[in-house]
Amino acid sequence: AQKITQTQPGMFVQEKEAVTLDCTYDTSDPSYGLFWYKQPSSGEMIFLIYQGSYDQQNATEGRYSLNFQKARKSANLVISASQLGDSAMYFCAMRFKTGANNLFFGTGTRLTVIP
Amino acid sequence: NAGVTQTPKFQVLKTGQSMTLQCAQDMNHNSMYWYRQDPGMGLRLIYYSASEGTTDKGEVPNGYNVSRLNKREFSLRLESAAPSQTSVYFCATLRDILSYEQYFGPGTRLTVT
């Protein structure tokens, strides 16, 4: 069975500093995708970044990068130059290209950016 | 281009009442999903529809039914609401199995008293 683990219930970061949000996963399927979503206090789910299990390079999207370590089964999100608007819940998720193609989510990390 | 819309945004039900949550998309995506989000947890799959005319159970289907009315619309029905169904419900879509990004609706916050 697949499992996503986010061990940091809450994180604080100073504005303009970088922060890493941890995510580990467990699966025996060799083909999968890893995702990060942001959920601000308004409640919507905002897609941030995607990494495929066969991708050789770490994914980057603007200030977001995904530190993918396949052997360790980790997919940490790095946010550079934090902004006040980054304060939100962040969810790591995984998807397989078989079955329902649905997302399996971790329990989330609440990030607070301090001015 | 509204993306994924959900109605209602908020709902309060009494135990035993029924209601239908509506989801509609204008992106011509094939697959649609219903998730629920409980406090302190990530989203969990209730039901999904891989394509028009098909529906299947997800991880937590008990107490729910779904209808894929057409390609655009996917509804979730609670026949006899229970307090354990108090949650935030999200509808999501996926263009096809080669796509990677799921698009989420804004959510419906349901309270069952």
PDB file of C-alpha atoms in Angstrom:
ATOM      1  CA  ALA A   1       0.000   0.000   0.000  1.00  0.00           C
ATOM      2  CA  GLN A   2       1.151   3.507  -0.721  1.00  0.00           C
ATOM      3  CA  LYS A   3       1.735   6.015   2.025  1.00  0.00           C
ATOM      4  CA  ILE A   4       2.737   9.659   2.212  1.00  0.00           C
ATOM      5  CA  THR A   5       4.296  11.020   5.405  1.00  0.00           C
ATOM      6  CA  GLN A   6       4.726  14.650   6.380  1.00  0.00           C
ATOM      7  CA  THR A   7       6.359  14.743   9.803  1.00  0.00           C
ATOM      8  CA  GLN A   8       6.265  18.514  10.359  1.00  0.00           C
ATOM      9  CA  PRO A   9       2.814  19.621  11.557  1.00  0.00           C
ATOM     10  CA  GLY A  10       3.985  23.242  11.650  1.00  0.00           C
ATOM     11  CA  MET A  11       6.950  25.277  10.447  1.00  0.00           C
ATOM     12  CA  PHE A  12       8.011  28.882  10.887  1.00  0.00           C
ATOM     13  CA  VAL A  13      10.265  30.827   8.556  1.00  0.00           C
ATOM     14  CA  GLN A  14      11.487  34.390   8.476  1.00  0.00           C
ATOM     15  CA  GLU A  15      10.387  36.451   5.511  1.00  0.00           C
ATOM     16  CA  LYS A  16      12.918  36.290   2.641  1.00  0.00           C
ATOM     17  CA  GLU A  17      14.512  33.124   4.012  1.00  0.00           C
ATOM     18  CA  ALA A  18      14.304  29.669   2.402  1.00  0.00           C
ATOM     19  CA  VAL A  19      12.391  26.795   3.967  1.00  0.00           C
ATOM     20  CA  THR A  20      12.220  23.049   3.331  1.00  0.00           C
ATOM     21  CA  LEU A  21       9.054  21.061   3.901  1.00  0.00           C
ATOM     22  CA  ASP A  22       9.621  17.334   4.276  1.00  0.00           C
ATOM     23  CA  CYS A  23       7.787  14.544   2.527  1.00  0.00           C
ATOM     24  CA  THR A  24       8.569  10.843   2.433  1.00  0.00           C
ATOM     25  CA  TYR A  25       6.609   8.174   0.647  1.00  0.00           C
ATOM     26  CA  ASP A  26       6.370   4.449   0.446  1.00  0.00           C
ATOM     27  CA  THR A  27       5.430   2.464  -2.640  1.00  0.00           C
ATOM     28  CA  SER A  28       6.574  -0.574  -4.560  1.00  0.00           C
ATOM     29  CA  ASP A  29       5.217   0.798  -7.841  1.00  0.00           C
ATOM     30  CA  PRO A  30       8.108   2.059 -10.014  1.00  0.00           C
ATOM     31  CA  SER A  31       5.953   4.582 -11.874  1.00  0.00           C
ATOM     32  CA  TYR A  32       4.417   7.432  -9.914  1.00  0.00           C
ATOM     33  CA  GLY A  33       4.134  11.177  -9.710  1.00  0.00           C
ATOM     34  CA  LEU A  34       4.787  13.406  -6.736  1.00  0.00           C
ATOM     35  CA  PHE A  35       2.948  16.665  -6.179  1.00  0.00           C
ATOM     36  CA  TRP A  36       2.838  19.574  -3.815  1.00  0.00           C
ATOM     37  CA  TYR A  37      -0.319  21.586  -3.225  1.00  0.00           C
ATOM     38  CA  LYS A  38      -0.822  24.783  -1.256  1.00  0.00           C
ATOM     39  CA  GLN A  39      -4.018  25.399   0.700  1.00  0.00           C
ATOM     40  CA  PRO A  40      -4.353  28.984   1.969  1.00  0.00           C
ATOM     41  CA  SER A  41      -6.817  29.924   4.674  1.00  0.00           C
ATOM     42  CA  SER A  42      -9.434  30.541   1.973  1.00  0.00           C
ATOM     43  CA  GLY A  43      -9.487  26.783   1.433  1.00  0.00           C
ATOM     44  CA  GLU A  44      -8.767  26.202  -2.237  1.00  0.00           C
ATOM     45  CA  MET A  45      -6.167  23.687  -3.387  1.00  0.00           C
ATOM     46  CA  ILE A  46      -3.440  25.259  -5.495  1.00  0.00           C
ATOM     47  CA  PHE A  47      -1.095  23.067  -7.521  1.00  0.00           C
ATOM     48  CA  LEU A  48       2.559  24.048  -7.043  1.00  0.00           C
ATOM     49  CA  ILE A  49       4.911  21.508  -8.560  1.00  0.00           C
ATOM     50  CA  TYR A  50       5.159  18.015 -10.032  1.00  0.00           C
ATOM     51  CA  GLN A  51       7.943  15.415 -10.212  1.00  0.00           C
ATOM     52  CA  GLY A  52       7.718  12.176 -12.154  1.00  0.00           C
ATOM     53  CA  SER A  53       9.459   9.107 -10.762  1.00  0.00           C
ATOM     54  CA  TYR A  54      11.540   8.743 -13.929  1.00  0.00           C
ATOM     55  CA  ASP A  55      12.497  12.396 -14.179  1.00  0.00           C
ATOM     56  CA  GLN A  56      16.261  12.784 -13.937  1.00  0.00           C
ATOM     57  CA  GLN A  57      16.258  16.406 -12.834  1.00  0.00           C
ATOM     58  CA  ASN A  58      14.570  17.974  -9.848  1.00  0.00           C
ATOM     59  CA  ALA A  59      11.491  19.979 -10.760  1.00  0.00           C
ATOM     60  CA  THR A  60      11.480  23.746 -10.326  1.00  0.00           C
ATOM     61  CA  GLU A  61       8.656  26.291 -10.670  1.00  0.00           C
ATOM     62  CA  GLY A  62       9.655  29.834  -9.843  1.00  0.00           C
ATOM     63  CA  ARG A  63      10.471  29.992  -6.129  1.00  0.00           C
ATOM     64  CA  TYR A  64       9.471  26.355  -5.628  1.00  0.00           C
ATOM     65  CA  SER A  65      11.777  23.419  -6.158  1.00  0.00           C
ATOM     66  CA  LEU A  66      11.323  19.760  -5.379  1.00  0.00           C
ATOM     67  CA  ASN A  67      14.294  17.960  -3.863  1.00  0.00           C
ATOM     68  CA  PHE A  68      13.666  14.441  -5.179  1.00  0.00           C
ATOM     69  CA  GLN A  69      15.768  11.668  -3.656  1.00  0.00           C
ATOM     70  CA  LYS A  70      14.394   8.477  -5.139  1.00  0.00           C
ATOM     71  CA  ALA A  71      16.533   6.026  -3.190  1.00  0.00           C
ATOM     72  CA  ARG A  72      15.475   7.661   0.067  1.00  0.00           C
ATOM     73  CA  LYS A  73      11.867   7.972  -1.148  1.00  0.00           C
ATOM     74  CA  SER A  74      11.730  11.616  -0.268  1.00  0.00           C
ATOM     75  CA  ALA A  75      10.276  14.577  -2.145  1.00  0.00           C
ATOM     76  CA  ASN A  76      10.917  17.702  -0.097  1.00  0.00           C
ATOM     77  CA  LEU A  77       9.565  21.074  -1.173  1.00  0.00           C
ATOM     78  CA  VAL A  78      11.958  24.008  -1.007  1.00  0.00           C
ATOM     79  CA  ILE A  79      10.508  27.509  -1.022  1.00  0.00           C
ATOM     80  CA  SER A  80      13.096  30.207  -1.599  1.00  0.00           C
ATOM     81  CA  ALA A  81      12.775  33.853  -0.542  1.00  0.00           C
ATOM     82  CA  SER A  82       9.640  33.275   1.558  1.00  0.00           C
ATOM     83  CA  GLN A  83       6.859  35.824   1.350  1.00  0.00           C
ATOM     84  CA  LEU A  84       4.031  36.569   3.769  1.00  0.00           C
ATOM     85  CA  GLY A  85       1.610  35.161   1.210  1.00  0.00           C
ATOM     86  CA  ASP A  86       3.319  31.769   1.494  1.00  0.00           C
ATOM     87  CA  SER A  87       1.688  31.228   4.891  1.00  0.00           C
ATOM     88  CA  ALA A  88      -0.631  28.272   4.279  1.00  0.00           C
ATOM     89  CA  MET A  89      -1.034  24.503   4.603  1.00  0.00           C
ATOM     90  CA  TYR A  90       1.162  22.517   2.229  1.00  0.00           C
ATOM     91  CA  PHE A  91       0.275  19.003   1.141  1.00  0.00           C
ATOM     92  CA  CYS A  92       2.501  16.424  -0.469  1.00  0.00           C
ATOM     93  CA  ALA A  93       0.655  13.947  -2.683  1.00  0.00           C
ATOM     94  CA  MET A  94       1.357  10.965  -4.883  1.00  0.00           C
ATOM     95  CA  ARG A  95      -0.369   9.541  -7.928  1.00  0.00           C
ATOM     96  CA  PHE A  96      -0.063   6.369  -9.952  1.00  0.00           C
ATOM     97  CA  LYS A  97      -0.943   5.921 -13.609  1.00  0.00           C
ATOM     98  CA  THR A  98      -2.944   2.805 -12.894  1.00  0.00           C
ATOM     99  CA  GLY A  99      -6.259   2.438 -11.165  1.00  0.00           C
ATOM    100  CA  ALA A 100      -8.148   5.577 -10.369  1.00  0.00           C
ATOM    101  CA  ASN A 101      -5.346   8.041 -11.100  1.00  0.00           C
ATOM    102  CA  ASN A 102      -6.336   9.766  -7.892  1.00  0.00           C
ATOM    103  CA  LEU A 103      -4.046  11.609  -5.514  1.00  0.00           C
ATOM    104  CA  PHE A 104      -2.945  10.164  -2.171  1.00  0.00           C
ATOM    105  CA  PHE A 105      -2.261  12.967   0.280  1.00  0.00           C
ATOM    106  CA  GLY A 106      -0.104  13.432   3.328  1.00  0.00           C
ATOM    107  CA  THR A 107      -1.468  15.142   6.430  1.00  0.00           C
ATOM    108  CA  GLY A 108       0.061  18.499   5.578  1.00  0.00           C
ATOM    109  CA  THR A 109       2.451  21.062   7.085  1.00  0.00           C
ATOM    110  CA  ARG A 110       1.270  24.466   8.216  1.00  0.00           C
ATOM    111  CA  LEU A 111       3.830  27.088   7.211  1.00  0.00           C
ATOM    112  CA  THR A 112       3.872  30.470   8.907  1.00  0.00           C
ATOM    113  CA  VAL A 113       6.034  33.232   7.467  1.00  0.00           C
ATOM    114  CA  ILE A 114       7.165  35.744  10.080  1.00  0.00           C
ATOM    115  CA  PRO A 115       7.736  39.359   9.018  1.00  0.00           C
TER     116      PRO A 115
ATOM    117  CA  ASN B   1     -13.866  29.812 -18.366  1.00  0.00           C
ATOM    118  CA  ALA B   2     -14.910  28.923 -14.809  1.00  0.00           C
ATOM    119  CA  GLY B   3     -12.806  25.741 -14.424  1.00  0.00           C
ATOM    120  CA  VAL B   4     -14.338  23.554 -11.716  1.00  0.00           C
ATOM    121  CA  THR B   5     -17.363  24.873  -9.843  1.00  0.00           C
ATOM    122  CA  GLN B   6     -19.086  23.407  -6.794  1.00  0.00           C
ATOM    123  CA  THR B   7     -22.422  24.181  -5.212  1.00  0.00           C
ATOM    124  CA  PRO B   8     -23.257  24.911  -2.515  1.00  0.00           C
ATOM    125  CA  LYS B   9     -20.253  26.508  -0.789  1.00  0.00           C
ATOM    126  CA  PHE B  10     -21.641  25.874   2.688  1.00  0.00           C
ATOM    127  CA  GLN B  11     -24.374  23.589   4.015  1.00  0.00           C
ATOM    128  CA  VAL B  12     -25.695  22.597   7.423  1.00  0.00           C
ATOM    129  CA  LEU B  13     -27.757  19.422   7.660  1.00  0.00           C
ATOM    130  CA  LYS B  14     -29.468  17.595  10.467  1.00  0.00           C
ATOM    131  CA  THR B  15     -28.692  13.931  11.010  1.00  0.00           C
ATOM    132  CA  GLY B  16     -30.758  11.826   8.621  1.00  0.00           C
ATOM    133  CA  GLN B  17     -31.326  14.539   6.024  1.00  0.00           C
ATOM    134  CA  SER B  18     -30.232  14.048   2.447  1.00  0.00           C
ATOM    135  CA  MET B  19     -28.533  16.368   0.008  1.00  0.00           C
ATOM    136  CA  THR B  20     -26.622  16.432  -3.262  1.00  0.00           C
ATOM    137  CA  LEU B  21     -23.358  18.245  -3.838  1.00  0.00           C
ATOM    138  CA  GLN B  22     -22.942  19.446  -7.387  1.00  0.00           C
ATOM    139  CA  CYS B  23     -19.748  19.694  -9.403  1.00  0.00           C
ATOM    140  CA  ALA B  24     -19.387  21.012 -12.939  1.00  0.00           C
ATOM    141  CA  GLN B  25     -16.375  21.565 -15.191  1.00  0.00           C
ATOM    142  CA  ASP B  26     -15.958  23.398 -18.470  1.00  0.00           C
ATOM    143  CA  MET B  27     -12.502  22.055 -19.377  1.00  0.00           C
ATOM    144  CA  ASN B  28     -13.704  18.959 -21.268  1.00  0.00           C
ATOM    145  CA  HIS B  29     -11.785  16.719 -18.869  1.00  0.00           C
ATOM    146  CA  ASN B  30     -12.519  13.008 -18.880  1.00  0.00           C
ATOM    147  CA  SER B  31     -12.043  12.073 -15.224  1.00  0.00           C
ATOM    148  CA  MET B  32     -13.728  13.555 -12.178  1.00  0.00           C
ATOM    149  CA  TYR B  33     -13.206  12.909  -8.488  1.00  0.00           C
ATOM    150  CA  TRP B  34     -14.805  13.548  -5.122  1.00  0.00           C
ATOM    151  CA  TYR B  35     -12.517  13.927  -2.104  1.00  0.00           C
ATOM    152  CA  ARG B  36     -13.224  14.753   1.502  1.00  0.00           C
ATOM    153  CA  GLN B  37     -10.913  16.633   3.853  1.00  0.00           C
ATOM    154  CA  ASP B  38     -11.197  16.139   7.598  1.00  0.00           C
ATOM    155  CA  PRO B  39      -9.349  18.253  10.184  1.00  0.00           C
ATOM    156  CA  GLY B  40      -5.682  17.327  10.465  1.00  0.00           C
ATOM    157  CA  MET B  41      -5.830  15.056   7.448  1.00  0.00           C
ATOM    158  CA  GLY B  42      -5.139  15.216   3.778  1.00  0.00           C
ATOM    159  CA  LEU B  43      -7.816  14.673   1.181  1.00  0.00           C
ATOM    160  CA  ARG B  44      -9.205  11.171   0.752  1.00  0.00           C
ATOM    161  CA  LEU B  45     -10.965   9.802  -2.320  1.00  0.00           C
ATOM    162  CA  ILE B  46     -14.672   9.037  -1.972  1.00  0.00           C
ATOM    163  CA  TYR B  47     -15.688   8.174  -5.540  1.00  0.00           C
ATOM    164  CA  TYR B  48     -14.377   8.828  -8.992  1.00  0.00           C
ATOM    165  CA  SER B  49     -15.486   8.708 -12.593  1.00  0.00           C
ATOM    166  CA  ALA B  50     -12.779   7.786 -15.087  1.00  0.00           C
ATOM    167  CA  SER B  51     -14.986   8.756 -18.014  1.00  0.00           C
ATOM    168  CA  GLU B  52     -18.563   9.631 -18.805  1.00  0.00           C
ATOM    169  CA  GLY B  53     -20.835   6.742 -17.886  1.00  0.00           C
ATOM    170  CA  THR B  54     -18.504   5.099 -15.376  1.00  0.00           C
ATOM    171  CA  THR B  55     -18.130   5.495 -11.627  1.00  0.00           C
ATOM    172  CA  ASP B  56     -16.076   3.622  -9.036  1.00  0.00           C
ATOM    173  CA  LYS B  57     -15.535   3.603  -5.298  1.00  0.00           C
ATOM    174  CA  GLY B  58     -12.516   5.197  -3.724  1.00  0.00           C
ATOM    175  CA  GLU B  59     -11.043   4.866  -0.259  1.00  0.00           C
ATOM    176  CA  VAL B  60     -14.041   6.085   1.793  1.00  0.00           C
ATOM    177  CA  PRO B  61     -17.285   5.462  -0.171  1.00  0.00           C
ATOM    178  CA  ASN B  62     -19.626   4.396   2.636  1.00  0.00           C
ATOM    179  CA  GLY B  63     -22.652   6.640   3.021  1.00  0.00           C
ATOM    180  CA  TYR B  64     -22.296   8.243  -0.416  1.00  0.00           C
ATOM    181  CA  ASN B  65     -23.557   7.744  -3.959  1.00  0.00           C
ATOM    182  CA  VAL B  66     -22.486   9.492  -7.136  1.00  0.00           C
ATOM    183  CA  SER B  67     -23.819  10.230 -10.594  1.00  0.00           C
ATOM    184  CA  ARG B  68     -21.845  11.214 -13.658  1.00  0.00           C
ATOM    185  CA  LEU B  69     -24.701  12.996 -15.360  1.00  0.00           C
ATOM    186  CA  ASN B  70     -22.684  13.884 -18.466  1.00  0.00           C
ATOM    187  CA  LYS B  71     -19.107  14.780 -19.232  1.00  0.00           C
ATOM    188  CA  ARG B  72     -19.421  18.119 -17.434  1.00  0.00           C
ATOM    189  CA  GLU B  73     -21.208  17.151 -14.225  1.00  0.00           C
ATOM    190  CA  PHE B  74     -20.455  14.805 -11.345  1.00  0.00           C
ATOM    191  CA  SER B  75     -22.705  14.863  -8.280  1.00  0.00           C
ATOM    192  CA  LEU B  76     -22.240  13.409  -4.805  1.00  0.00           C
ATOM    193  CA  ARG B  77     -25.286  12.385  -2.787  1.00  0.00           C
ATOM    194  CA  LEU B  78     -25.622  11.830   0.936  1.00  0.00           C
ATOM    195  CA  GLU B  79     -28.805   9.796   1.420  1.00  0.00           C
ATOM    196  CA  SER B  80     -28.919   9.964   5.231  1.00  0.00           C
ATOM    197  CA  ALA B  81     -26.358  12.371   6.611  1.00  0.00           C
ATOM    198  CA  ALA B  82     -24.385  11.480   9.737  1.00  0.00           C
ATOM    199  CA  PRO B  83     -22.177  13.703  11.938  1.00  0.00           C
ATOM    200  CA  SER B  84     -19.160  11.671  10.727  1.00  0.00           C
ATOM    201  CA  GLN B  85     -19.768  13.174   7.282  1.00  0.00           C
ATOM    202  CA  THR B  86     -19.003  16.668   8.544  1.00  0.00           C
ATOM    203  CA  SER B  87     -16.122  17.617   6.291  1.00  0.00           C
ATOM    204  CA  VAL B  88     -14.967  19.778   3.417  1.00  0.00           C
ATOM    205  CA  TYR B  89     -15.728  18.182   0.061  1.00  0.00           C
ATOM    206  CA  PHE B  90     -13.625  18.829  -3.024  1.00  0.00           C
ATOM    207  CA  CYS B  91     -14.378  17.957  -6.596  1.00  0.00           C
ATOM    208  CA  ALA B  92     -11.421  17.565  -8.952  1.00  0.00           C
ATOM    209  CA  THR B  93     -10.866  16.824 -12.621  1.00  0.00           C
ATOM    210  CA  LEU B  94      -8.141  15.242 -14.737  1.00  0.00           C
ATOM    211  CA  ARG B  95      -7.936  15.680 -18.492  1.00  0.00           C
ATOM    212  CA  ASP B  96      -6.705  12.126 -19.168  1.00  0.00           C
ATOM    213  CA  ILE B  97      -4.331   9.506 -17.778  1.00  0.00           C
ATOM    214  CA  LEU B  98      -1.377  11.138 -19.531  1.00  0.00           C
ATOM    215  CA  SER B  99      -1.996  14.419 -17.740  1.00  0.00           C
ATOM    216  CA  TYR B 100      -0.564  15.081 -14.331  1.00  0.00           C
ATOM    217  CA  GLU B 101      -2.330  18.088 -12.873  1.00  0.00           C
ATOM    218  CA  GLN B 102      -5.683  17.640 -11.162  1.00  0.00           C
ATOM    219  CA  TYR B 103      -7.808  20.762 -11.036  1.00  0.00           C
ATOM    220  CA  PHE B 104      -9.778  21.322  -7.851  1.00  0.00           C
ATOM    221  CA  GLY B 105     -13.019  23.108  -7.203  1.00  0.00           C
ATOM    222  CA  PRO B 106     -13.301  25.605  -4.335  1.00  0.00           C
ATOM    223  CA  GLY B 107     -14.806  23.057  -1.928  1.00  0.00           C
ATOM    224  CA  THR B 108     -18.088  22.635  -0.042  1.00  0.00           C
ATOM    225  CA  ARG B 109     -18.035  22.917   3.728  1.00  0.00           C
ATOM    226  CA  LEU B 110     -20.671  20.553   5.143  1.00  0.00           C
ATOM    227  CA  THR B 111     -21.706  20.363   8.780  1.00  0.00           C
ATOM    228  CA  VAL B 112     -24.039  17.626  10.014  1.00  0.00           C
ATOM    229  CA  THR B 113     -25.563  18.228  13.454  1.00  0.00           C
TER     230      THR B 113
END
